[in-house]
């Protein structure tokens, strides 16, 4: 009985002496943390600013293409041949420009995303290391990777966002 009491006392002492926020398994949505960071928001604002003119032109061309398509569908058969050809040519030219703009915008978005991830990766690693150390995490999983847990796992995403924002 003494051994059991001693063992329970030692276990209680160990539990009380461990930090209150110590955990073995925790959850981190690292993508969400990165995208919610101040740096990501600034990067998105800069990208939107750089692409504003192209996006506006693409939107305008999209509306024009829609109108031309409607006109060709509604009046195409009744228009004189030269006028119909002219409309088709205009539709093709604007469609080509629209596709070119769409491609340029996508390429710029991908470049900006790659640049941001390259710059943010070391900061994310530092933030994650700090949180792992602070909470004594032994296993860190993504929210999508948790199939079942008997208890709620601590979600460290918010804390990682705070640290990322402080590293800027």
PDB file of C-alpha atoms in Angstrom:
ATOM      1  CA  UNK A   1       0.000   0.000   0.000  1.00  0.00           C
ATOM      2  CA  UNK A   2       2.884   2.317   0.803  1.00  0.00           C
ATOM      3  CA  UNK A   3       4.382   1.750  -2.640  1.00  0.00           C
ATOM      4  CA  UNK A   4       1.075   2.568  -4.325  1.00  0.00           C
ATOM      5  CA  UNK A   5       0.699   5.749  -2.257  1.00  0.00           C
ATOM      6  CA  UNK A   6       4.280   6.743  -3.006  1.00  0.00           C
ATOM      7  CA  UNK A   7       3.782   6.032  -6.716  1.00  0.00           C
ATOM      8  CA  UNK A   8       0.558   8.085  -6.823  1.00  0.00           C
ATOM      9  CA  UNK A   9       2.226  10.947  -4.945  1.00  0.00           C
ATOM     10  CA  UNK A  10       5.174  10.919  -7.325  1.00  0.00           C
ATOM     11  CA  UNK A  11       2.807  10.855 -10.314  1.00  0.00           C
ATOM     12  CA  UNK A  12       0.814  13.749  -8.883  1.00  0.00           C
ATOM     13  CA  UNK A  13       4.017  15.687  -8.204  1.00  0.00           C
ATOM     14  CA  UNK A  14       5.236  15.064 -11.763  1.00  0.00           C
ATOM     15  CA  UNK A  15       1.895  16.172 -13.183  1.00  0.00           C
ATOM     16  CA  UNK A  16       1.855  19.318 -11.055  1.00  0.00           C
ATOM     17  CA  UNK A  17       5.459  20.229 -11.809  1.00  0.00           C
ATOM     18  CA  UNK A  18       4.982  19.938 -15.591  1.00  0.00           C
ATOM     19  CA  UNK A  19       3.894  23.144 -17.334  1.00  0.00           C
ATOM     20  CA  UNK A  20       0.112  23.504 -17.425  1.00  0.00           C
ATOM     21  CA  UNK A  21       0.142  23.796 -21.193  1.00  0.00           C
ATOM     22  CA  UNK A  22       2.333  20.759 -21.840  1.00  0.00           C
ATOM     23  CA  UNK A  23       0.896  18.403 -24.411  1.00  0.00           C
ATOM     24  CA  UNK A  24       2.030  15.402 -26.374  1.00  0.00           C
ATOM     25  CA  UNK A  25      -0.109  15.783 -29.505  1.00  0.00           C
ATOM     26  CA  UNK A  26      -1.330  19.024 -31.053  1.00  0.00           C
ATOM     27  CA  UNK A  27      -2.857  20.284 -34.281  1.00  0.00           C
ATOM     28  CA  UNK A  28      -1.467  22.933 -36.629  1.00  0.00           C
ATOM     29  CA  UNK A  29      -3.004  24.222 -39.839  1.00  0.00           C
ATOM     30  CA  UNK A  30       0.269  25.581 -41.239  1.00  0.00           C
ATOM     31  CA  UNK A  31      -1.308  26.698 -44.527  1.00  0.00           C
ATOM     32  CA  UNK A  32      -3.981  28.589 -42.654  1.00  0.00           C
ATOM     33  CA  UNK A  33      -1.362  30.114 -40.383  1.00  0.00           C
ATOM     34  CA  UNK A  34       0.703  31.310 -43.332  1.00  0.00           C
ATOM     35  CA  UNK A  35      -2.285  32.695 -45.237  1.00  0.00           C
ATOM     36  CA  UNK A  36      -3.638  34.435 -42.130  1.00  0.00           C
ATOM     37  CA  UNK A  37      -0.365  36.145 -41.347  1.00  0.00           C
ATOM     38  CA  UNK A  38       0.113  39.880 -41.791  1.00  0.00           C
ATOM     39  CA  UNK A  39       2.856  39.183 -44.337  1.00  0.00           C
ATOM     40  CA  UNK A  40       0.459  37.150 -46.492  1.00  0.00           C
ATOM     41  CA  UNK A  41      -2.141  39.906 -46.354  1.00  0.00           C
ATOM     42  CA  UNK A  42       0.451  42.500 -47.405  1.00  0.00           C
ATOM     43  CA  UNK A  43       1.672  40.242 -50.196  1.00  0.00           C
ATOM     44  CA  UNK A  44      -1.896  39.788 -51.489  1.00  0.00           C
ATOM     45  CA  UNK A  45      -2.554  43.530 -51.371  1.00  0.00           C
ATOM     46  CA  UNK A  46       0.644  44.237 -53.313  1.00  0.00           C
ATOM     47  CA  UNK A  47      -0.247  41.603 -55.899  1.00  0.00           C
ATOM     48  CA  UNK A  48      -3.762  42.970 -56.309  1.00  0.00           C
ATOM     49  CA  UNK A  49      -2.339  46.456 -56.715  1.00  0.00           C
ATOM     50  CA  UNK A  50       0.131  45.301 -59.389  1.00  0.00           C
ATOM     51  CA  UNK A  51      -2.536  43.353 -61.263  1.00  0.00           C
ATOM     52  CA  UNK A  52      -5.402  45.838 -60.922  1.00  0.00           C
ATOM     53  CA  UNK A  53      -5.050  47.220 -64.454  1.00  0.00           C
ATOM     54  CA  UNK A  54      -4.831  43.798 -66.068  1.00  0.00           C
ATOM     55  CA  UNK A  55      -7.747  42.469 -64.043  1.00  0.00           C
ATOM     56  CA  UNK A  56      -9.859  45.466 -64.963  1.00  0.00           C
ATOM     57  CA  UNK A  57      -9.010  45.022 -68.650  1.00  0.00           C
ATOM     58  CA  UNK A  58      -9.803  41.298 -68.448  1.00  0.00           C
ATOM     59  CA  UNK A  59     -13.127  41.973 -66.762  1.00  0.00           C
ATOM     60  CA  UNK A  60     -14.041  44.543 -69.391  1.00  0.00           C
ATOM     61  CA  UNK A  61     -13.026  42.181 -72.203  1.00  0.00           C
ATOM     62  CA  UNK A  62     -15.077  39.402 -70.610  1.00  0.00           C
ATOM     63  CA  UNK A  63     -18.177  41.585 -70.673  1.00  0.00           C
ATOM     64  CA  UNK A  64     -17.520  42.612 -74.277  1.00  0.00           C
ATOM     65  CA  UNK A  65     -17.024  38.990 -75.292  1.00  0.00           C
ATOM     66  CA  UNK A  66     -20.286  38.028 -73.634  1.00  0.00           C
ATOM     67  CA  UNK A  67     -22.117  40.794 -75.485  1.00  0.00           C
ATOM     68  CA  UNK A  68     -20.525  39.846 -78.814  1.00  0.00           C
ATOM     69  CA  UNK A  69     -21.426  36.196 -78.289  1.00  0.00           C
ATOM     70  CA  UNK A  70     -25.034  37.096 -77.510  1.00  0.00           C
ATOM     71  CA  UNK A  71     -25.242  39.304 -80.582  1.00  0.00           C
ATOM     72  CA  UNK A  72     -23.768  36.610 -82.816  1.00  0.00           C
ATOM     73  CA  UNK A  73     -26.203  34.031 -81.452  1.00  0.00           C
ATOM     74  CA  UNK A  74     -29.232  36.289 -81.765  1.00  0.00           C
ATOM     75  CA  UNK A  75     -28.465  38.155 -84.992  1.00  0.00           C
ATOM     76  CA  UNK A  76     -25.677  36.136 -86.606  1.00  0.00           C
ATOM     77  CA  UNK A  77     -27.800  34.462 -89.281  1.00  0.00           C
ATOM     78  CA  UNK A  78     -29.612  37.680 -90.227  1.00  0.00           C
ATOM     79  CA  UNK A  79     -26.492  39.895 -90.487  1.00  0.00           C
ATOM     80  CA  UNK A  80     -24.849  40.566 -93.834  1.00  0.00           C
ATOM     81  CA  UNK A  81     -21.861  38.228 -94.378  1.00  0.00           C
ATOM     82  CA  UNK A  82     -19.194  40.944 -94.104  1.00  0.00           C
ATOM     83  CA  UNK A  83     -20.676  42.291 -90.869  1.00  0.00           C
ATOM     84  CA  UNK A  84     -20.939  38.772 -89.408  1.00  0.00           C
ATOM     85  CA  UNK A  85     -17.285  38.066 -90.342  1.00  0.00           C
ATOM     86  CA  UNK A  86     -16.248  41.357 -88.779  1.00  0.00           C
ATOM     87  CA  UNK A  87     -18.025  40.443 -85.528  1.00  0.00           C
ATOM     88  CA  UNK A  88     -16.439  36.985 -85.516  1.00  0.00           C
ATOM     89  CA  UNK A  89     -13.004  38.497 -86.113  1.00  0.00           C
ATOM     90  CA  UNK A  90     -13.543  41.017 -83.306  1.00  0.00           C
ATOM     91  CA  UNK A  91     -14.717  38.196 -81.026  1.00  0.00           C
ATOM     92  CA  UNK A  92     -11.606  36.147 -81.827  1.00  0.00           C
ATOM     93  CA  UNK A  93      -9.227  39.088 -81.282  1.00  0.00           C
ATOM     94  CA  UNK A  94     -10.799  40.021 -77.977  1.00  0.00           C
ATOM     95  CA  UNK A  95     -10.908  36.370 -76.947  1.00  0.00           C
ATOM     96  CA  UNK A  96      -7.218  36.034 -77.720  1.00  0.00           C
ATOM     97  CA  UNK A  97      -6.375  39.147 -75.688  1.00  0.00           C
ATOM     98  CA  UNK A  98      -8.590  37.925 -72.830  1.00  0.00           C
ATOM     99  CA  UNK A  99      -6.779  34.560 -72.779  1.00  0.00           C
ATOM    100  CA  UNK A 100      -3.401  36.318 -72.874  1.00  0.00           C
ATOM    101  CA  UNK A 101      -4.348  38.506 -69.901  1.00  0.00           C
ATOM    102  CA  UNK A 102      -5.724  35.533 -67.983  1.00  0.00           C
ATOM    103  CA  UNK A 103      -2.456  33.660 -68.536  1.00  0.00           C
ATOM    104  CA  UNK A 104      -0.334  36.656 -67.464  1.00  0.00           C
ATOM    105  CA  UNK A 105      -2.398  37.105 -64.304  1.00  0.00           C
ATOM    106  CA  UNK A 106      -2.112  33.423 -63.387  1.00  0.00           C
ATOM    107  CA  UNK A 107       1.660  33.434 -63.972  1.00  0.00           C
ATOM    108  CA  UNK A 108       2.117  36.539 -61.830  1.00  0.00           C
ATOM    109  CA  UNK A 109      -0.008  35.012 -59.064  1.00  0.00           C
ATOM    110  CA  UNK A 110       2.073  31.832 -59.118  1.00  0.00           C
ATOM    111  CA  UNK A 111       5.329  33.837 -59.045  1.00  0.00           C
ATOM    112  CA  UNK A 112       4.101  35.936 -56.142  1.00  0.00           C
ATOM    113  CA  UNK A 113       2.974  32.829 -54.247  1.00  0.00           C
ATOM    114  CA  UNK A 114       6.324  31.108 -54.776  1.00  0.00           C
ATOM    115  CA  UNK A 115       8.214  34.227 -53.656  1.00  0.00           C
ATOM    116  CA  UNK A 116       6.032  34.554 -50.578  1.00  0.00           C
ATOM    117  CA  UNK A 117       6.456  30.885 -49.632  1.00  0.00           C
ATOM    118  CA  UNK A 118      10.233  31.081 -50.101  1.00  0.00           C
ATOM    119  CA  UNK A 119      10.401  34.116 -47.857  1.00  0.00           C
ATOM    120  CA  UNK A 120       7.918  32.808 -45.283  1.00  0.00           C
ATOM    121  CA  UNK A 121       9.195  29.237 -44.932  1.00  0.00           C
ATOM    122  CA  UNK A 122      12.090  30.006 -42.537  1.00  0.00           C
ATOM    123  CA  UNK A 123       9.801  32.183 -40.413  1.00  0.00           C
ATOM    124  CA  UNK A 124       7.169  29.455 -40.298  1.00  0.00           C
ATOM    125  CA  UNK A 125       9.792  26.932 -39.228  1.00  0.00           C
ATOM    126  CA  UNK A 126      10.954  29.249 -36.421  1.00  0.00           C
ATOM    127  CA  UNK A 127       7.382  29.883 -35.278  1.00  0.00           C
ATOM    128  CA  UNK A 128       6.547  26.172 -35.275  1.00  0.00           C
ATOM    129  CA  UNK A 129       9.738  25.338 -33.384  1.00  0.00           C
ATOM    130  CA  UNK A 130       8.878  27.948 -30.731  1.00  0.00           C
ATOM    131  CA  UNK A 131       5.372  26.589 -30.268  1.00  0.00           C
ATOM    132  CA  UNK A 132       6.557  22.970 -30.168  1.00  0.00           C
ATOM    133  CA  UNK A 133       9.125  23.877 -27.538  1.00  0.00           C
ATOM    134  CA  UNK A 134       6.732  26.018 -25.493  1.00  0.00           C
ATOM    135  CA  UNK A 135       4.058  23.298 -25.365  1.00  0.00           C
ATOM    136  CA  UNK A 136       6.410  20.297 -25.266  1.00  0.00           C
ATOM    137  CA  UNK A 137       4.695  18.837 -28.347  1.00  0.00           C
ATOM    138  CA  UNK A 138       5.902  15.430 -29.387  1.00  0.00           C
ATOM    139  CA  UNK A 139       3.513  14.900 -32.309  1.00  0.00           C
ATOM    140  CA  UNK A 140       2.181  17.730 -34.458  1.00  0.00           C
ATOM    141  CA  UNK A 141      -0.524  16.901 -37.020  1.00  0.00           C
ATOM    142  CA  UNK A 142      -2.558  18.790 -39.573  1.00  0.00           C
ATOM    143  CA  UNK A 143      -6.296  19.101 -38.839  1.00  0.00           C
ATOM    144  CA  UNK A 144      -7.085  17.088 -41.975  1.00  0.00           C
ATOM    145  CA  UNK A 145      -4.837  14.277 -40.733  1.00  0.00           C
ATOM    146  CA  UNK A 146      -6.765  13.609 -37.524  1.00  0.00           C
ATOM    147  CA  UNK A 147      -9.201  10.779 -38.103  1.00  0.00           C
ATOM    148  CA  UNK A 148     -10.131  10.199 -34.480  1.00  0.00           C
ATOM    149  CA  UNK A 149      -9.188  11.514 -31.077  1.00  0.00           C
ATOM    150  CA  UNK A 150     -10.702  10.674 -27.719  1.00  0.00           C
ATOM    151  CA  UNK A 151     -10.065  14.250 -26.635  1.00  0.00           C
ATOM    152  CA  UNK A 152      -9.827  17.656 -28.248  1.00  0.00           C
ATOM    153  CA  UNK A 153      -6.291  18.263 -29.390  1.00  0.00           C
ATOM    154  CA  UNK A 154      -4.813  21.702 -28.768  1.00  0.00           C
ATOM    155  CA  UNK A 155      -4.855  23.750 -31.964  1.00  0.00           C
ATOM    156  CA  UNK A 156      -1.665  25.823 -32.117  1.00  0.00           C
ATOM    157  CA  UNK A 157      -2.493  27.631 -35.370  1.00  0.00           C
ATOM    158  CA  UNK A 158      -3.448  30.927 -33.708  1.00  0.00           C
ATOM    159  CA  UNK A 159      -0.265  30.975 -31.683  1.00  0.00           C
ATOM    160  CA  UNK A 160       1.844  30.308 -34.797  1.00  0.00           C
ATOM    161  CA  UNK A 161       0.076  33.211 -36.562  1.00  0.00           C
ATOM    162  CA  UNK A 162       0.937  35.515 -33.651  1.00  0.00           C
ATOM    163  CA  UNK A 163       4.593  34.481 -33.799  1.00  0.00           C
ATOM    164  CA  UNK A 164       4.697  34.837 -37.595  1.00  0.00           C
ATOM    165  CA  UNK A 165       3.310  38.347 -37.287  1.00  0.00           C
ATOM    166  CA  UNK A 166       5.935  39.227 -34.691  1.00  0.00           C
ATOM    167  CA  UNK A 167       8.748  38.005 -36.980  1.00  0.00           C
ATOM    168  CA  UNK A 168       7.954  40.511 -39.744  1.00  0.00           C
TER     169      UNK A 168
END
